[in-house]
Short mmCIF file of C-alpha atoms and ligand atoms in Angstrom, two decimals:
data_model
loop_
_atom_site.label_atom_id
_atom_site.label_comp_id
_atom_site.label_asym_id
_atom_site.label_seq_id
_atom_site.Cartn_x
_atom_site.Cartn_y
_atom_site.Cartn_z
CA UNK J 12 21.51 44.03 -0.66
CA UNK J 13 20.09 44.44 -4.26
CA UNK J 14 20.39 41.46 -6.49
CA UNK J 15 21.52 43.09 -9.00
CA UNK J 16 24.71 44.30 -6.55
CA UNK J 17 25.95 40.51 -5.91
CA UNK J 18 29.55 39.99 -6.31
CA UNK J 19 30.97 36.79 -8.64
CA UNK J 20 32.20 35.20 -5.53
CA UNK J 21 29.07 35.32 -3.58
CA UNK J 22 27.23 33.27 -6.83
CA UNK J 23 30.22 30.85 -6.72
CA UNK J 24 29.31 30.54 -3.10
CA UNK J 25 25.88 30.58 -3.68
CA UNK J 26 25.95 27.65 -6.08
CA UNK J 27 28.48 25.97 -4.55
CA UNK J 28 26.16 25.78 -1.40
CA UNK J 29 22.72 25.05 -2.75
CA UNK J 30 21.82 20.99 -3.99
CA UNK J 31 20.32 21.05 -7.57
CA UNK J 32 17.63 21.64 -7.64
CA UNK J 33 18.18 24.09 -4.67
CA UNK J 34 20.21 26.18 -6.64
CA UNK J 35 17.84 25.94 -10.22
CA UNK J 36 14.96 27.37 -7.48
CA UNK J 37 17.26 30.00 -6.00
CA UNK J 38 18.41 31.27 -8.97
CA UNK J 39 14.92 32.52 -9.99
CA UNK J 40 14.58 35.25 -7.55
CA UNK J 41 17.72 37.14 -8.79
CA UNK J 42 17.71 39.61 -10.96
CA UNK J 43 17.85 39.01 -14.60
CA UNK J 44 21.47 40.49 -14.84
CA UNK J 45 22.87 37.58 -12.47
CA UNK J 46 20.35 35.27 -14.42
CA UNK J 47 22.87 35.70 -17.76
CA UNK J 48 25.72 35.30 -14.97
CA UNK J 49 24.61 32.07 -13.21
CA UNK J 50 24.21 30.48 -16.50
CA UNK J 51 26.96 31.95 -18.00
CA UNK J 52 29.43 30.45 -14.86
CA UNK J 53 27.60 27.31 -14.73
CA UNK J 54 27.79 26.30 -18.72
CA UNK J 55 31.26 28.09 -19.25
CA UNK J 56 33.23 29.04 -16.19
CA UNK J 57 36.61 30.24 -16.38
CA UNK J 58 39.45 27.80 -16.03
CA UNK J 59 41.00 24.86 -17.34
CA UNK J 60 39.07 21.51 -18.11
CA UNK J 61 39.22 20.09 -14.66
CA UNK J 62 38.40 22.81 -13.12
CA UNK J 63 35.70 23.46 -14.91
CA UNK J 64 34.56 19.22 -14.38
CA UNK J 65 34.47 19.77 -10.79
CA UNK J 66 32.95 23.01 -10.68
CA UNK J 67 29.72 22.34 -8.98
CA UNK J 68 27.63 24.20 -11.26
CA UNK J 69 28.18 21.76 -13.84
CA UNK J 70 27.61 18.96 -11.95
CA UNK J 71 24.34 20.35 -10.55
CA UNK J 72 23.06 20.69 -14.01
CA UNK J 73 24.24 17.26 -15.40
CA UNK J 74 22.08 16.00 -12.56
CA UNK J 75 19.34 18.33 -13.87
CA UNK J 76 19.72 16.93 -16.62
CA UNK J 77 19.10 13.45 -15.86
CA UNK J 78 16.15 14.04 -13.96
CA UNK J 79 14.59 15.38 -16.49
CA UNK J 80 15.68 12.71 -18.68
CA UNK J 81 14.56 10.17 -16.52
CA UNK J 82 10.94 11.96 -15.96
CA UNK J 83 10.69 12.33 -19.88
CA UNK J 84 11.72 8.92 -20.42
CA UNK J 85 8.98 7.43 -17.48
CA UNK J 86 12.06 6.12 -15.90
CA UNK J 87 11.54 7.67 -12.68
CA UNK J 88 8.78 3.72 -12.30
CA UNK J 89 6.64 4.27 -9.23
CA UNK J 90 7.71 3.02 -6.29
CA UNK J 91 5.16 3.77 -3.77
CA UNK J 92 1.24 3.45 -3.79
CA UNK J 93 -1.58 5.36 -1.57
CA UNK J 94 -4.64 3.77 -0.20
CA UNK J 95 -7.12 5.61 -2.32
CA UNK J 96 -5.16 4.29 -5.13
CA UNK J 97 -4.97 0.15 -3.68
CA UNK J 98 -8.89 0.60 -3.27
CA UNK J 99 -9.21 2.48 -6.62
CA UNK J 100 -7.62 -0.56 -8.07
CA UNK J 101 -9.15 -3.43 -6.08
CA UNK J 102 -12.46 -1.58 -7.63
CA UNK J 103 -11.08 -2.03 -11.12
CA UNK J 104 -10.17 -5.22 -10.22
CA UNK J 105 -13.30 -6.73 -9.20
CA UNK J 106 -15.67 -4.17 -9.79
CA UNK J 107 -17.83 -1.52 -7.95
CA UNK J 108 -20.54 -3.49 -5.77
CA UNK J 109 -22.04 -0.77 -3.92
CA UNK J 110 -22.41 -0.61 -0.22
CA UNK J 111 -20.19 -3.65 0.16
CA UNK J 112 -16.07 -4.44 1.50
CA UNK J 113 -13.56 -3.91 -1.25
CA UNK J 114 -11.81 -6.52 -0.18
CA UNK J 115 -12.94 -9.81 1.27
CA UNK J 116 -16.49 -8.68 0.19
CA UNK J 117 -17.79 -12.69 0.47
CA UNK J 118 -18.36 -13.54 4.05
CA UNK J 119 -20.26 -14.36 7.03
CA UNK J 120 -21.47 -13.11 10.48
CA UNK J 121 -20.55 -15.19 14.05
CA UNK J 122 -20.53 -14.47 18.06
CA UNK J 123 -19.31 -16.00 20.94
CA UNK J 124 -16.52 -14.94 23.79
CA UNK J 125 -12.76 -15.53 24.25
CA UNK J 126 -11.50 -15.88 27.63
CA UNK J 127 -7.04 -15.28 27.97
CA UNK J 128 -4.58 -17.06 30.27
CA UNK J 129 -2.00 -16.40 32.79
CA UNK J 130 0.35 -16.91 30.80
CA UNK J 131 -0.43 -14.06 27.69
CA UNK J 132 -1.60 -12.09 30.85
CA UNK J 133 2.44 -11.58 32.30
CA UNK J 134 3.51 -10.69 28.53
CA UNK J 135 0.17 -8.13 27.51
CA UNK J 136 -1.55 -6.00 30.05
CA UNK J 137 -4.35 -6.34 27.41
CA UNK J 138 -7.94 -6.85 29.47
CA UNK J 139 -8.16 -9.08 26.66
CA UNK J 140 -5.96 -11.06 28.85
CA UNK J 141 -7.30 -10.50 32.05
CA UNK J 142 -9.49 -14.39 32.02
CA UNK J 143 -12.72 -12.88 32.24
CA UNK J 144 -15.15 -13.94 28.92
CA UNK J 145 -14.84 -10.79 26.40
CA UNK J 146 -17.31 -10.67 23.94
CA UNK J 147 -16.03 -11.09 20.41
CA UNK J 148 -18.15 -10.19 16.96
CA UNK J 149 -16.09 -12.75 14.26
CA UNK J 150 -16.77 -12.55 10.44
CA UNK J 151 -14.99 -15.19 8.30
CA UNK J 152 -14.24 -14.49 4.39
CA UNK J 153 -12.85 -14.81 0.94
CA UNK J 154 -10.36 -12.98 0.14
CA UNK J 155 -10.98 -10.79 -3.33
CA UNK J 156 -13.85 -8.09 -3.90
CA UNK J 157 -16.10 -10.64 -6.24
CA UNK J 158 -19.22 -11.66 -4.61
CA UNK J 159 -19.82 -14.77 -6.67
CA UNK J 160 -16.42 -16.26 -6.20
CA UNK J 161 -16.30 -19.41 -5.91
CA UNK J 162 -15.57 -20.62 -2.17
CA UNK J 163 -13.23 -23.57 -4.05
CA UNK J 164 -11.25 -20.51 -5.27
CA UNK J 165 -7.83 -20.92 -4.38
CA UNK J 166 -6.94 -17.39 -2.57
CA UNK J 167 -6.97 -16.79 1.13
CA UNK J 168 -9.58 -17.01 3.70
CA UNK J 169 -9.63 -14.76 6.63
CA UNK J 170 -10.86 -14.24 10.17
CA UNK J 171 -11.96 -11.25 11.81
CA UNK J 172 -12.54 -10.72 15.53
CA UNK J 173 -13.85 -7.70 17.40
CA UNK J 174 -12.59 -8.08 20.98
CA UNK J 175 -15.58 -5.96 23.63
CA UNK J 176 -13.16 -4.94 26.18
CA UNK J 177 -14.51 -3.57 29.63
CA UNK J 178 -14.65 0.13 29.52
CA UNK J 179 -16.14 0.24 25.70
CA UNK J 180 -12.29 -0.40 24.73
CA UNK J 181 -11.90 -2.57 21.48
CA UNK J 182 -9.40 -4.69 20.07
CA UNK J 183 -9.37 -6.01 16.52
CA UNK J 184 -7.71 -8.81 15.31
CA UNK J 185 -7.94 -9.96 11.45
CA UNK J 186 -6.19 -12.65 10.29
CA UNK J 187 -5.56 -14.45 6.58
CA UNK J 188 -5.17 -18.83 6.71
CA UNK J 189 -1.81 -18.81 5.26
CA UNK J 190 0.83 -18.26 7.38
CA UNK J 191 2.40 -15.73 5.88
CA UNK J 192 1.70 -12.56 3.58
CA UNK J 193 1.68 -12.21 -0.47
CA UNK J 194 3.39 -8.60 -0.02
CA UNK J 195 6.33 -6.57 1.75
CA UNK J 196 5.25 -3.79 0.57
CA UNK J 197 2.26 -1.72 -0.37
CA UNK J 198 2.93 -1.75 -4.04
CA UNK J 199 3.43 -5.32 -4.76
CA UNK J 200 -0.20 -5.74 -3.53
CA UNK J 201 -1.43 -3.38 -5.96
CA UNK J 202 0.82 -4.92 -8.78
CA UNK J 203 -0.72 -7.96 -7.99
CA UNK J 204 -4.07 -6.45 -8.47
CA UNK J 205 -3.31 -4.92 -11.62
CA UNK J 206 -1.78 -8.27 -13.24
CA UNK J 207 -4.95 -10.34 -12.01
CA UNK J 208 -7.28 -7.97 -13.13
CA UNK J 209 -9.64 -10.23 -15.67
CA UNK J 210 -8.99 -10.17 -18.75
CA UNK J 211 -12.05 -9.24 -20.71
CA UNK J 212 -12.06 -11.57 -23.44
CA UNK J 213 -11.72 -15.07 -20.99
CA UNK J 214 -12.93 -13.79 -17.80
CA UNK J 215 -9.87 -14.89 -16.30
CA UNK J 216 -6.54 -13.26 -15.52
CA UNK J 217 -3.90 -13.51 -17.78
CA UNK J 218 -1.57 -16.15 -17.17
CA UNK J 219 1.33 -14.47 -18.68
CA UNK J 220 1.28 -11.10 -16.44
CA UNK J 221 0.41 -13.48 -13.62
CA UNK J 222 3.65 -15.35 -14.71
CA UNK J 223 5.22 -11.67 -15.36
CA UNK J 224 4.19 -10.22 -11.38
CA UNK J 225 5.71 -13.84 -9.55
CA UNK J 226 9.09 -13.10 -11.76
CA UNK J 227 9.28 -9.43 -10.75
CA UNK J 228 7.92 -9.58 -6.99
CA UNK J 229 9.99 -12.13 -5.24
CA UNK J 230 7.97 -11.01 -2.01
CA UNK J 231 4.72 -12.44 -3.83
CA UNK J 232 6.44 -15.59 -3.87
CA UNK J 233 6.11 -17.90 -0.47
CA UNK J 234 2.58 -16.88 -0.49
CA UNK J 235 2.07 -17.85 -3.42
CA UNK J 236 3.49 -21.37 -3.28
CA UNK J 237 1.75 -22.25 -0.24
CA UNK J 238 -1.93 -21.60 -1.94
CA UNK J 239 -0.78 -23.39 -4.73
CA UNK J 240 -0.01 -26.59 -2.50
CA UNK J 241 -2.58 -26.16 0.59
CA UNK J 242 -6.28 -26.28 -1.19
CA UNK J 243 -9.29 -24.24 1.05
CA UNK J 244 -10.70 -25.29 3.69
CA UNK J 245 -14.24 -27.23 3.59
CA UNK J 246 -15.66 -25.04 6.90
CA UNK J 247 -14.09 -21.69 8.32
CA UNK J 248 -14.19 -23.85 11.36
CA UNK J 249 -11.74 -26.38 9.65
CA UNK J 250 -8.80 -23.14 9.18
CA UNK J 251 -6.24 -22.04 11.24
CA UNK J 252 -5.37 -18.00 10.66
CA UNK J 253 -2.01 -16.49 11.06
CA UNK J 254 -1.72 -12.97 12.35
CA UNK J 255 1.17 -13.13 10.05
CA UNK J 256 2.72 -9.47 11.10
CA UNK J 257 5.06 -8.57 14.16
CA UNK J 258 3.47 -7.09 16.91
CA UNK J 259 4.64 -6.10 20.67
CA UNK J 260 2.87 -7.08 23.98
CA UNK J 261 3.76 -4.81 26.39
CA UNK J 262 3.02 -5.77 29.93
CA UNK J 263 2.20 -3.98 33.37
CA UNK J 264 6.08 -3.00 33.93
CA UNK J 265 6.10 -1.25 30.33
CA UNK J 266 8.10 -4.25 29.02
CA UNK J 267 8.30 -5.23 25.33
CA UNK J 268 7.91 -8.94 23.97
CA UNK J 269 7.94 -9.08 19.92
CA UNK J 270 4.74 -11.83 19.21
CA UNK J 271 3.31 -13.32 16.15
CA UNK J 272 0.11 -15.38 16.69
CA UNK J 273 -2.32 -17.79 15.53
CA UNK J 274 -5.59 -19.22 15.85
CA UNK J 275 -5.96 -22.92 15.33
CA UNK J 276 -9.25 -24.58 14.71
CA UNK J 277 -10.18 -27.42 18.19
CA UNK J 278 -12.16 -28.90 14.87
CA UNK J 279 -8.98 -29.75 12.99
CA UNK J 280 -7.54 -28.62 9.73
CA UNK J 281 -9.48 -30.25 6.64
CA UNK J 282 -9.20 -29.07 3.13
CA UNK J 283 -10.89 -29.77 0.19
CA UNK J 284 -9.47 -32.73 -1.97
CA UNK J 285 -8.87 -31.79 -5.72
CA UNK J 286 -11.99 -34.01 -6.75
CA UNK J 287 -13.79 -31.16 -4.37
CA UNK J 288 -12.41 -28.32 -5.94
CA UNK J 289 -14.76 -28.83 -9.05
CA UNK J 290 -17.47 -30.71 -7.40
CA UNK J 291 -18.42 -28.29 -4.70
CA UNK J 292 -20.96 -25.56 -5.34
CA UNK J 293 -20.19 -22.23 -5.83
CA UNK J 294 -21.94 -21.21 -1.98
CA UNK J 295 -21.41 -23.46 1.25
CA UNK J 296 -18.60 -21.85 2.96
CA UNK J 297 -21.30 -19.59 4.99
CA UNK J 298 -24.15 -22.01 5.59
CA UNK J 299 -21.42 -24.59 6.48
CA UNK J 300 -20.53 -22.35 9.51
CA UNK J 301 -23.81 -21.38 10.32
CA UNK J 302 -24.68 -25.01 10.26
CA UNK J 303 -21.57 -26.07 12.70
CA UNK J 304 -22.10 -23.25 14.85
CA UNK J 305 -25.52 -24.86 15.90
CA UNK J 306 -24.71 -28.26 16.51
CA UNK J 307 -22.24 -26.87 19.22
CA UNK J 308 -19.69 -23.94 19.85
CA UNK J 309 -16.61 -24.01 17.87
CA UNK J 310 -13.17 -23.14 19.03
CA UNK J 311 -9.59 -22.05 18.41
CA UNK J 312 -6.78 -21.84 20.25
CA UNK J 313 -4.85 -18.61 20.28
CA UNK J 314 -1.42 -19.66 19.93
CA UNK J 315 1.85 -16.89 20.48
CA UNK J 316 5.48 -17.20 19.25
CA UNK J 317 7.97 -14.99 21.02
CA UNK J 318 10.28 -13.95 18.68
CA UNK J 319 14.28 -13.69 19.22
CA UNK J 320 16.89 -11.35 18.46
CA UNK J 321 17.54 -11.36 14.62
CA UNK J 322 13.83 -11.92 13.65
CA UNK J 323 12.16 -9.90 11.22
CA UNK J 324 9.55 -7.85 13.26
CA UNK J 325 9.01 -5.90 9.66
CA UNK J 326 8.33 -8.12 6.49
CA UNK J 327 5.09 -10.20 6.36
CA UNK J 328 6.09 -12.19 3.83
CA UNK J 329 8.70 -14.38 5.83
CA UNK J 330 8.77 -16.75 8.78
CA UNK J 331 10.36 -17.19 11.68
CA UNK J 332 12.64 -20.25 12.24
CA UNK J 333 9.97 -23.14 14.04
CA UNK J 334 11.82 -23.50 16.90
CA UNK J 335 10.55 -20.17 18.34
CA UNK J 336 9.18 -20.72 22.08
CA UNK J 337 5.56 -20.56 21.71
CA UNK J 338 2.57 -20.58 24.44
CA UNK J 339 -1.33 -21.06 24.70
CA UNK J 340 -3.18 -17.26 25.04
CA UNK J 341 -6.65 -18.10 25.06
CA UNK J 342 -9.43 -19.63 23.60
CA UNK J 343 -11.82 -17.93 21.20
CA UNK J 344 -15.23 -20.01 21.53
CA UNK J 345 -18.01 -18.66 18.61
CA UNK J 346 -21.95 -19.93 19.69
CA UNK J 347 -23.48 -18.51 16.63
CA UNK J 348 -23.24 -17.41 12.83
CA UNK J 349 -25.66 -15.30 10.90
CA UNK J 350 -25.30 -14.34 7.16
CA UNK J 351 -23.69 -11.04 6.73
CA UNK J 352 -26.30 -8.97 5.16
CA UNK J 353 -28.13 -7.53 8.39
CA UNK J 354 -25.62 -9.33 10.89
CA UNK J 355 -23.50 -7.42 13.74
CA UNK J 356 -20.20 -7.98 11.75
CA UNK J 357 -21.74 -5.94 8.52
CA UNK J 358 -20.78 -2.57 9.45
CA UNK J 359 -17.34 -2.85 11.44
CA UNK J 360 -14.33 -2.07 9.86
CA UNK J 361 -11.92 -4.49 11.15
CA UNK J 362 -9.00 -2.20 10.87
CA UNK J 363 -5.87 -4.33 12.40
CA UNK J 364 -4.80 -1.02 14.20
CA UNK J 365 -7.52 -0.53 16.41
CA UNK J 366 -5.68 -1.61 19.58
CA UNK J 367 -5.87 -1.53 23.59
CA UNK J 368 -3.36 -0.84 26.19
CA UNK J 369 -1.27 -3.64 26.54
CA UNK J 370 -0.68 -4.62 22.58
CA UNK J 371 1.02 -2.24 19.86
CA UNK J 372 1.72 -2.66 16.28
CA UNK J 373 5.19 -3.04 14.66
CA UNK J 374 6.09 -0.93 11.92
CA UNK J 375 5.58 -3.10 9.37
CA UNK J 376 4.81 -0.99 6.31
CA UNK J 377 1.98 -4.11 5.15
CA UNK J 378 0.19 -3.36 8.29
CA UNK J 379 0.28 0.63 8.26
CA UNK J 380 -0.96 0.71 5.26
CA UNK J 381 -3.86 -1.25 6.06
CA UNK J 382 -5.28 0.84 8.27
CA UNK J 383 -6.19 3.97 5.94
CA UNK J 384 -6.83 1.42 3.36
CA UNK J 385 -9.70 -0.28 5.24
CA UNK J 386 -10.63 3.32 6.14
CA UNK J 387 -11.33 4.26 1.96
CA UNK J 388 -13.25 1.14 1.70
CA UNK J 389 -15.28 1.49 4.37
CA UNK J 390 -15.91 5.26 3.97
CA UNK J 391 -16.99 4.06 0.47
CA UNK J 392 -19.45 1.48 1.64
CA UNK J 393 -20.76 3.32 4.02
CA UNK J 394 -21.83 6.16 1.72
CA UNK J 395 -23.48 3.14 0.03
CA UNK J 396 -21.22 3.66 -2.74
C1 HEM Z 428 -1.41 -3.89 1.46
C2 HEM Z 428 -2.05 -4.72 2.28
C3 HEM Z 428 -3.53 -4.82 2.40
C4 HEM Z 428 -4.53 -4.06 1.85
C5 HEM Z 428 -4.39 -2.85 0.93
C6 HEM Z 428 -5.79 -4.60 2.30
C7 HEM Z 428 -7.02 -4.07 1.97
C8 HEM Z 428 -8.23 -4.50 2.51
C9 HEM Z 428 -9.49 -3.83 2.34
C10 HEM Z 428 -9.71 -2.56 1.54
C11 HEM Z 428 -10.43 -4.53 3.02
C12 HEM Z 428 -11.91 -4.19 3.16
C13 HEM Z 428 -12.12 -3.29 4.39
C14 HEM Z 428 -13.55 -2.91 4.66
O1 HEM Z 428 -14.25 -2.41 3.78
O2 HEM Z 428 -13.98 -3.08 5.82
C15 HEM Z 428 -9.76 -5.66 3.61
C16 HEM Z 428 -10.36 -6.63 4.35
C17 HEM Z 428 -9.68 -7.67 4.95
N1 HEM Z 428 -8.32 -7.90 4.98
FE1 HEM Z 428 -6.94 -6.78 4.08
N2 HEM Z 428 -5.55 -5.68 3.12
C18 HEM Z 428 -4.18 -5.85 3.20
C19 HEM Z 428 -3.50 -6.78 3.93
C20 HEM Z 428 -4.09 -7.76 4.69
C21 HEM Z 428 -3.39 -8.70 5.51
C22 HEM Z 428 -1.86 -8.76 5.69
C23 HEM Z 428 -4.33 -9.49 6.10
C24 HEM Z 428 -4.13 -10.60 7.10
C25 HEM Z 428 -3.14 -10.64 7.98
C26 HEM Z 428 -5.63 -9.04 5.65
C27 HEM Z 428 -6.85 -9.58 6.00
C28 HEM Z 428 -8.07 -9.03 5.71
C29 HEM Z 428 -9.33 -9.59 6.17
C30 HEM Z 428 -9.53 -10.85 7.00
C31 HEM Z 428 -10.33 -8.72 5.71
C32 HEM Z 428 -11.83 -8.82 5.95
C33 HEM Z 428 -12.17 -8.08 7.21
C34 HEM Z 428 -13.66 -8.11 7.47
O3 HEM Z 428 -14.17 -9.22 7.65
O4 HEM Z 428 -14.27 -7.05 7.45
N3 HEM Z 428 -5.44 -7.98 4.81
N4 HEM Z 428 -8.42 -5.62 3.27
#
């Protein structure tokens, strides 16, 4: 049929059809003649007031309306980040340092094996389990994309491990030392970049957008407390490092166990005291490992909480109760530590996703996004950019 041929009652039914916007679209194809009559309906149809209230017409263009309100206004805030645009900010953040990490750009090379139990092996059909040594290539890090930070800065330190599997299979695991996560979602992270971006006349973020993020993003919060009140560590070998997302070990029957896990240091936990905090130099987080790792190997347990009905399997940013039933996986043992310029660890992306048969990720929308978000950094650095 001809456009120009529609009846009244096939508009009504038209419009009365069509969403909004659906119906703003459709209306362009017709023909100019049932242009004049849309509108004409839709502003003024016939009929009393109520009638003409509930037409839908009106109501899809009081919705119009607001929409474009809201998009002149700049109501419409952004919810939602991509990873080009995390990584274009961590750059702004910290600054461009070309063929080096984004994030966690301070850090340090190590080797050595990690050999499973029993025990993780009826949960995970993971050949990490399987209690034969895998080889593992470890880097340890600050968290942040400065190179001269401080190690006494008060941020996270984290723990990467490349699991070998048989069959040139990997697994990666990369962990942060606080137990749980600064961010629920994506864009809180890259808030928190933007408000602790350095201010140019001190140097130093601003404490009032600092103050400004914690009051807005309650999911900053826990994480934030807890680095406040637990100062670094004086060695990587003196951290424990918390998986801190949800993930599922699924074992030879195809079964599903929700885990969380962590590494704890057979060295202890030792911080730096306050005094330390502005006595140490700016550089001995690295040579401190290096140095520990030849005395002797250094190991952590790899500890796993099962989790229960009811537990979050989804937000990084909160715990689950203590009493969760918890066993011993394996023991990571590192035999050496190199600096990272030159070492194995330089060129791996430890994306968290890269995974083997046996262990699968939750979907926690923290670690989703890492994984294209380590991808931009590393396609970046890579390109020597
Ligand atoms: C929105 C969330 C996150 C974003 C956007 C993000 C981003 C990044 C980026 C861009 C890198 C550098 C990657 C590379 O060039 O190889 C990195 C490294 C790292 N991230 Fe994240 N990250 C996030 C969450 C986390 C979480 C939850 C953890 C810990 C559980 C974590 C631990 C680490 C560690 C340990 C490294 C250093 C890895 C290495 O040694 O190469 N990150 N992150």
């Amino acid at each position: 049929m001809r456009a120009g041929a529609r009846t009244g009652a096939q508009h009504r039914a038209h419009a009365a059809h069509e969403s909004a916007v659906a119906s703003f679209l459709c209306v362009r194809s017709y023909g100019p003649r049932d242009r004049v009559a849309f509108w004409r309906r839709a502003i003024a149809p016939q009929g009393g007031f109520m009638q003409r209230f509930q037409s839908r017409s009106v109501w899809h263009l009081v919705l119009l309306a607001l929409s474009l309100l809201a998009w002149a206004t700049g109501a419409s805030a952004q919810t939602a980040v991509n990873a080009t645009q995390v990584v274009d900010q961590l750059e702004s953040t910290f600054g461009v340092h070309a063929g080096e990490r984004r994030n966690h750009i301070k850090g340090v090379c190590a080797a050595g094996e990690f050999v499973g139990t029993k025990q993780a092996a009826s949960y995970s059909k993971s050949a990490l389990f399987s209690g034969k040594p895998v080889p593992v290539v470890a880097r340890f890090s600050i968290a942040g994309g400065n190179p001269n930070a401080p190690d006494t800065t008060l941020n996270a330190r984290g723990m990467a491990l490349e699991f070998r599997l048989p069959d040139n299979k990997l697994q990666h695991i990369t962990m942060i030392n606080t137990p749980m996560f600064g961010a629920a979602q994506p864009k809180t992270f890259f808030d928190n970049l933007v408000a602790t971006k350095p201010d140019p006349s001190t140097g130093k973020p601003d404490p009032k957008k600092v103050k400004a993020f914690l009051d807005s993003h309650p999911d900053a919060r826990a994480q934030s407390e807890f680095l406040k009140t637990h100062n670094p560590p004086v060695s990587f070998a003196n951290s424990a490092y918390f998986g801190i997302h949800t993930f599922k070990y699924i074992d030879k029957n195809n079964r599903t166990t929700l885990v969380r896990w962590r590494f704890v240091p057979q060295d202890g936990e030792k911080r730096l005291t306050d005094a330390q905090l502005t006595s140490m130099p700016r550089d001995f987080l690295g040579q401190a490992l290096i140095d520990r790792a030849k005395k002797g190997p250094v190991r952590w347990d790899m500890l796993v909480t099962i989790g229960q009905p009811g537990d979050t399997e989804t937000d990084p940013t909160v715990l689950w109760p203590e009493d969760r039933k918890e066993f011993k996986a394996g023991t990571l043992t590192l035999s050496s530590a190199t600096p990272q310029k030159g070492g194995a660890c330089e060129k791996i992306n430890y994306d968290p996703l890269v995974m083997a048969e046996g262990i699968a990720a939750t979907s926690d929308p923290i670690l989703t996004f890492r994984s294209p978000a380590y991808a931009v950094s590393f396609s970046r650095r890579l390109q020597g950019k």
